mmCIF file of C-alpha atoms in Angstrom:
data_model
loop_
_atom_site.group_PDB
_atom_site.id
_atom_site.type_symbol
_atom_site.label_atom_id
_atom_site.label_comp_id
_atom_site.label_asym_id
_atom_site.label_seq_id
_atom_site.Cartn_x
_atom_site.Cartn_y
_atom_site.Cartn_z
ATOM 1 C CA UNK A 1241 -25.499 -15.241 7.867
ATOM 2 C CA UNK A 1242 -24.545 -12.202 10.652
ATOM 3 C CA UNK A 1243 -25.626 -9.173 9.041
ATOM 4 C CA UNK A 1244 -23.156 -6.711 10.372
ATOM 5 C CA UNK A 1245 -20.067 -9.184 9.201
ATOM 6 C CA UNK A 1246 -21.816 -9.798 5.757
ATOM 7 C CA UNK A 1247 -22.272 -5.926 5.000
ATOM 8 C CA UNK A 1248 -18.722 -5.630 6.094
ATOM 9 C CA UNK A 1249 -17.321 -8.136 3.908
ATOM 10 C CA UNK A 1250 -19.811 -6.562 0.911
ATOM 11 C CA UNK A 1251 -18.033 -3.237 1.277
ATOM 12 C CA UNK A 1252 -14.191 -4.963 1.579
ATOM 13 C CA UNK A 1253 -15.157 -6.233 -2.202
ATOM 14 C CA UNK A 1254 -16.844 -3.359 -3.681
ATOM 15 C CA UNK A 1255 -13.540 -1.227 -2.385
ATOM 16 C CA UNK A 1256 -11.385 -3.801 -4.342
ATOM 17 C CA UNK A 1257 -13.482 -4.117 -7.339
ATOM 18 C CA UNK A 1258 -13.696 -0.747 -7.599
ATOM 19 C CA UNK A 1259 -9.406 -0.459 -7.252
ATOM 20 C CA UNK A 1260 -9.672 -2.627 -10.781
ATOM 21 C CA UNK A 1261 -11.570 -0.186 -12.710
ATOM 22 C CA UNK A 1262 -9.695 2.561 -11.319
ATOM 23 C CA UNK A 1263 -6.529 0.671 -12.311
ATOM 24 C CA UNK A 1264 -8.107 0.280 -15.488
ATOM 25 C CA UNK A 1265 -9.176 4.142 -16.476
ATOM 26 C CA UNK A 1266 -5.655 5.475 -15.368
ATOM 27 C CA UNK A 1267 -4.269 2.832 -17.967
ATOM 28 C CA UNK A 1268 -6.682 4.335 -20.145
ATOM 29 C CA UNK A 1269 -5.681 7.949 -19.739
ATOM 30 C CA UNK A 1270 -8.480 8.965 -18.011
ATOM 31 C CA UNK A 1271 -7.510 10.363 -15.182
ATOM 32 C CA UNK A 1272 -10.877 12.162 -13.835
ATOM 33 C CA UNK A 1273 -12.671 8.964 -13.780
ATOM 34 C CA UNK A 1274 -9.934 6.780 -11.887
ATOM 35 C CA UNK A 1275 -9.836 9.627 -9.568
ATOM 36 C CA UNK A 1276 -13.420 9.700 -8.938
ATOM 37 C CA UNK A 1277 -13.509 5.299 -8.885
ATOM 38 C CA UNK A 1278 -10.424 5.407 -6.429
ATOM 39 C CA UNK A 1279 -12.108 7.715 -3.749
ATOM 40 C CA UNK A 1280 -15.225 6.335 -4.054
ATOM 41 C CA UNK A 1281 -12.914 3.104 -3.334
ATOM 42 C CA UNK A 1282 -11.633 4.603 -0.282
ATOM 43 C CA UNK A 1283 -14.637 5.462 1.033
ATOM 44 C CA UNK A 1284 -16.051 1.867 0.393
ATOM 45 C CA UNK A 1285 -12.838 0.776 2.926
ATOM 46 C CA UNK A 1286 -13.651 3.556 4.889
ATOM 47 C CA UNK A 1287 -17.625 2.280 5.649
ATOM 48 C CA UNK A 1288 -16.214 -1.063 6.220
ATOM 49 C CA UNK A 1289 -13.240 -0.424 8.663
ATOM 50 C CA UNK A 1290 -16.496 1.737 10.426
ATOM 51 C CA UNK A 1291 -18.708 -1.431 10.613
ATOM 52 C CA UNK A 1292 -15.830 -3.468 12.157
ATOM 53 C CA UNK A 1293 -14.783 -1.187 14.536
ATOM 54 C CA UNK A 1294 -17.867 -0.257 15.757
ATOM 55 C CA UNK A 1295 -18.759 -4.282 15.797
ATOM 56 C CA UNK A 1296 -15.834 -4.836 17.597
ATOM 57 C CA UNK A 1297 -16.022 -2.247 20.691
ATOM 58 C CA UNK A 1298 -19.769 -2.688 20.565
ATOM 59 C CA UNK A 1299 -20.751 -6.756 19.665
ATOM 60 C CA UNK A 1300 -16.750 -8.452 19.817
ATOM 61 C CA UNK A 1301 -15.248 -10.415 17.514
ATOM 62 C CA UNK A 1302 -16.511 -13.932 16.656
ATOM 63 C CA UNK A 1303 -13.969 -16.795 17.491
ATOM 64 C CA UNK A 1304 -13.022 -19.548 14.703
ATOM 65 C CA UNK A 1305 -15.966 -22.254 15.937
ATOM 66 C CA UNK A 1306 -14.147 -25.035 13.355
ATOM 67 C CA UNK A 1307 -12.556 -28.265 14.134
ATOM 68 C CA UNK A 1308 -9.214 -27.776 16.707
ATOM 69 C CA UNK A 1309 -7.292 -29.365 14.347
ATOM 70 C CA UNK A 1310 -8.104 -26.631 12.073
ATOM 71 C CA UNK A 1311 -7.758 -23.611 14.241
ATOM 72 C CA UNK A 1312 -4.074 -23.605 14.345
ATOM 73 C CA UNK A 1313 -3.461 -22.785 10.400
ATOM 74 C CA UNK A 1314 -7.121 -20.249 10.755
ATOM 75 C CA UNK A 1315 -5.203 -18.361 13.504
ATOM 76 C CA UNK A 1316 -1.597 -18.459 11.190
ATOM 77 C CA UNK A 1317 -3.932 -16.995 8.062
ATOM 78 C CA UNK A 1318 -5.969 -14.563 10.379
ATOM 79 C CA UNK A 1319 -2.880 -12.726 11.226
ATOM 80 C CA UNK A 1320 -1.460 -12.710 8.435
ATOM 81 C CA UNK A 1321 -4.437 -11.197 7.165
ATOM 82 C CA UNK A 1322 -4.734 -8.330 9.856
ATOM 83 C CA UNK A 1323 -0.656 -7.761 8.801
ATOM 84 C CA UNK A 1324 -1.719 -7.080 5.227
ATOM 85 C CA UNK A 1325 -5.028 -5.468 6.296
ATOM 86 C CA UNK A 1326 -3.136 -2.810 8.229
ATOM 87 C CA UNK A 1327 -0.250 -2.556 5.605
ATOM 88 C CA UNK A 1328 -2.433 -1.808 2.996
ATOM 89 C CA UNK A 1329 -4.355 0.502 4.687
ATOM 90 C CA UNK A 1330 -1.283 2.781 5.395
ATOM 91 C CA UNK A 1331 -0.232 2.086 2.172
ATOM 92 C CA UNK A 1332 -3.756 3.416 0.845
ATOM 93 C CA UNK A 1333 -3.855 6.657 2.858
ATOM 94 C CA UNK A 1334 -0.069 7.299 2.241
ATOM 95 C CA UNK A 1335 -1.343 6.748 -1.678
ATOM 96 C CA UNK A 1336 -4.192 9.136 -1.123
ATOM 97 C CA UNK A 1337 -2.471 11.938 0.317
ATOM 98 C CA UNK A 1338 0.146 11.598 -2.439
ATOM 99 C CA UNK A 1339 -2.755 11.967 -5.214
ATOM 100 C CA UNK A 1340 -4.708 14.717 -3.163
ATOM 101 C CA UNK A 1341 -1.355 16.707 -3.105
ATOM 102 C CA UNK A 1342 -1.068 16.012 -6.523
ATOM 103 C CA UNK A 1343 2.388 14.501 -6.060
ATOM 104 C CA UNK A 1344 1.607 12.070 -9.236
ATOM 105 C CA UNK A 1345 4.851 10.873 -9.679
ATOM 106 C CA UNK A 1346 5.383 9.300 -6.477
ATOM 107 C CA UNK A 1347 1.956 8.138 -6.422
ATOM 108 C CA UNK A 1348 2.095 6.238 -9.770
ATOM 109 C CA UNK A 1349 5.369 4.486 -8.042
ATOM 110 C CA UNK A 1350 3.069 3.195 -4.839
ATOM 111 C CA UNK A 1351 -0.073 2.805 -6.346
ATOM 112 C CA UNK A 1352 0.368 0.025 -7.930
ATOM 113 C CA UNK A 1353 1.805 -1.852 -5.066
ATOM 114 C CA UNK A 1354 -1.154 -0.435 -2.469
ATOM 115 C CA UNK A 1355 -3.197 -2.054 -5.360
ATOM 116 C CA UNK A 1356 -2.041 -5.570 -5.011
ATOM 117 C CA UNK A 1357 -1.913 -5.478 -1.501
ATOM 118 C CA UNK A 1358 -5.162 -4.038 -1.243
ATOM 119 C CA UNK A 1359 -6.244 -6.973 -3.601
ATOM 120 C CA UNK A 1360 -4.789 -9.735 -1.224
ATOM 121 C CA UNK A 1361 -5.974 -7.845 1.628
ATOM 122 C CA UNK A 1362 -10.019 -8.133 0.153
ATOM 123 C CA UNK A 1363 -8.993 -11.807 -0.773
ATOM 124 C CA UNK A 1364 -7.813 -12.601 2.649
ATOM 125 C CA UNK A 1365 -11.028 -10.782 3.727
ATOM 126 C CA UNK A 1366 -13.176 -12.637 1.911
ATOM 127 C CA UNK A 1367 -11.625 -15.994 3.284
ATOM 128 C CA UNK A 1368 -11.436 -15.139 6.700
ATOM 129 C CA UNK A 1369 -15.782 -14.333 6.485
ATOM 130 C CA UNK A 1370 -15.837 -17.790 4.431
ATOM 131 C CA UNK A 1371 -14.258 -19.546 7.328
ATOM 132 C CA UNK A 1372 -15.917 -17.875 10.090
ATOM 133 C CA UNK A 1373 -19.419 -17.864 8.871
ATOM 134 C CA UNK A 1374 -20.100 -20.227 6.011
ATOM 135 C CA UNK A 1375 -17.636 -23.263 6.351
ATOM 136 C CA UNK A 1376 -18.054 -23.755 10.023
ATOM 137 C CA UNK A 1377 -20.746 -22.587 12.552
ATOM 138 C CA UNK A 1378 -19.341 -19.558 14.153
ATOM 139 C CA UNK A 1379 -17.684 -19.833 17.177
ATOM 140 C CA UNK A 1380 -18.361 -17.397 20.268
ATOM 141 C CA UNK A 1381 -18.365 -13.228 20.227
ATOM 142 C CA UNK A 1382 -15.842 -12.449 22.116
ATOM 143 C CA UNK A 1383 -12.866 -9.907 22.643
ATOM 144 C CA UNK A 1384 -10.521 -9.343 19.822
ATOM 145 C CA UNK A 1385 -7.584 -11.134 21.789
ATOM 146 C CA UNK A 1386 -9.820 -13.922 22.807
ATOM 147 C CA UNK A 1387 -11.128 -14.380 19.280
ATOM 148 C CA UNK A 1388 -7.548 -14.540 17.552
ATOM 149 C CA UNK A 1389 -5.390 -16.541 20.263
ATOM 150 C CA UNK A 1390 -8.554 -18.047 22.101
ATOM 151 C CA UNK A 1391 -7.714 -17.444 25.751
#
């Protein structure tokens, strides 16, 4: 298994799990602790979105190396990954910025749904490494554009 990928994908779940318990203590009334769980979240998604970027300006990104007749749906999921990747992203620094200026009301409104997309977005995640590195042999490190579309 690609080490920089794997310790990517590691991070991606640790963020998520670590969204439960948060989810979990405020439910509990114990608002210290999810605080402390929910940055230490967001700085799980911060190590990862480091990793990838810096694999993908420094290595590329590795093309789907499956069956054709496969590719087509991989390519359909893989953006609609990146779309909920990206939405929950904004969604979790818009979420962040709303607890750090301890505007809790409107952060109790969005949290919950930057929860469940963030929990999609780590499933998705978690499927795309699946697919690139354990189903199929991966395909070629390439360019981002190349990788997605394949041209």
């Amino acid at each position: 298994m690609p080490l920089l990928p794997t310790i990517s994908t590691f991070f991606i779940i640790v963020s998520a799990v670590l969204v439960a318990i948060g989810w979990v203590l405020i439910v509990k009334g114990k608002a210290s602790a999810h605080k402390k769980v929910m940055l230490a979240a967001a700085i799980s998604a911060l190590i990862f979105f480091i990793i990838y970027v810096s694999r993908t300006v420094f290595i590329g990104n590795t093309s789907f190396g499956g069956p054709d007749e496969v590719k087509t749906y991989f390519t359909i999921f893989l953006v609609f990954h990146i779309i909920l990747a990206t939405t929950g992203a904004v969604f979790g620094i818009v979420t962040l910025i709303l607890a750090l200026k301890r505007n809790i009301k409107k952060h109790q409104k969005i949290g919950p749904v930057t929860s469940i997309i963030w929990f999609f977005t780590a499933i998705t995640g978690v499927m795309v490494y699946i697919f690139l590195y354990v189903m199929y042999d991966p395909g070629q490190t390439t360019s981002m554009i190349k990788a997605i579309f394949g041209f």
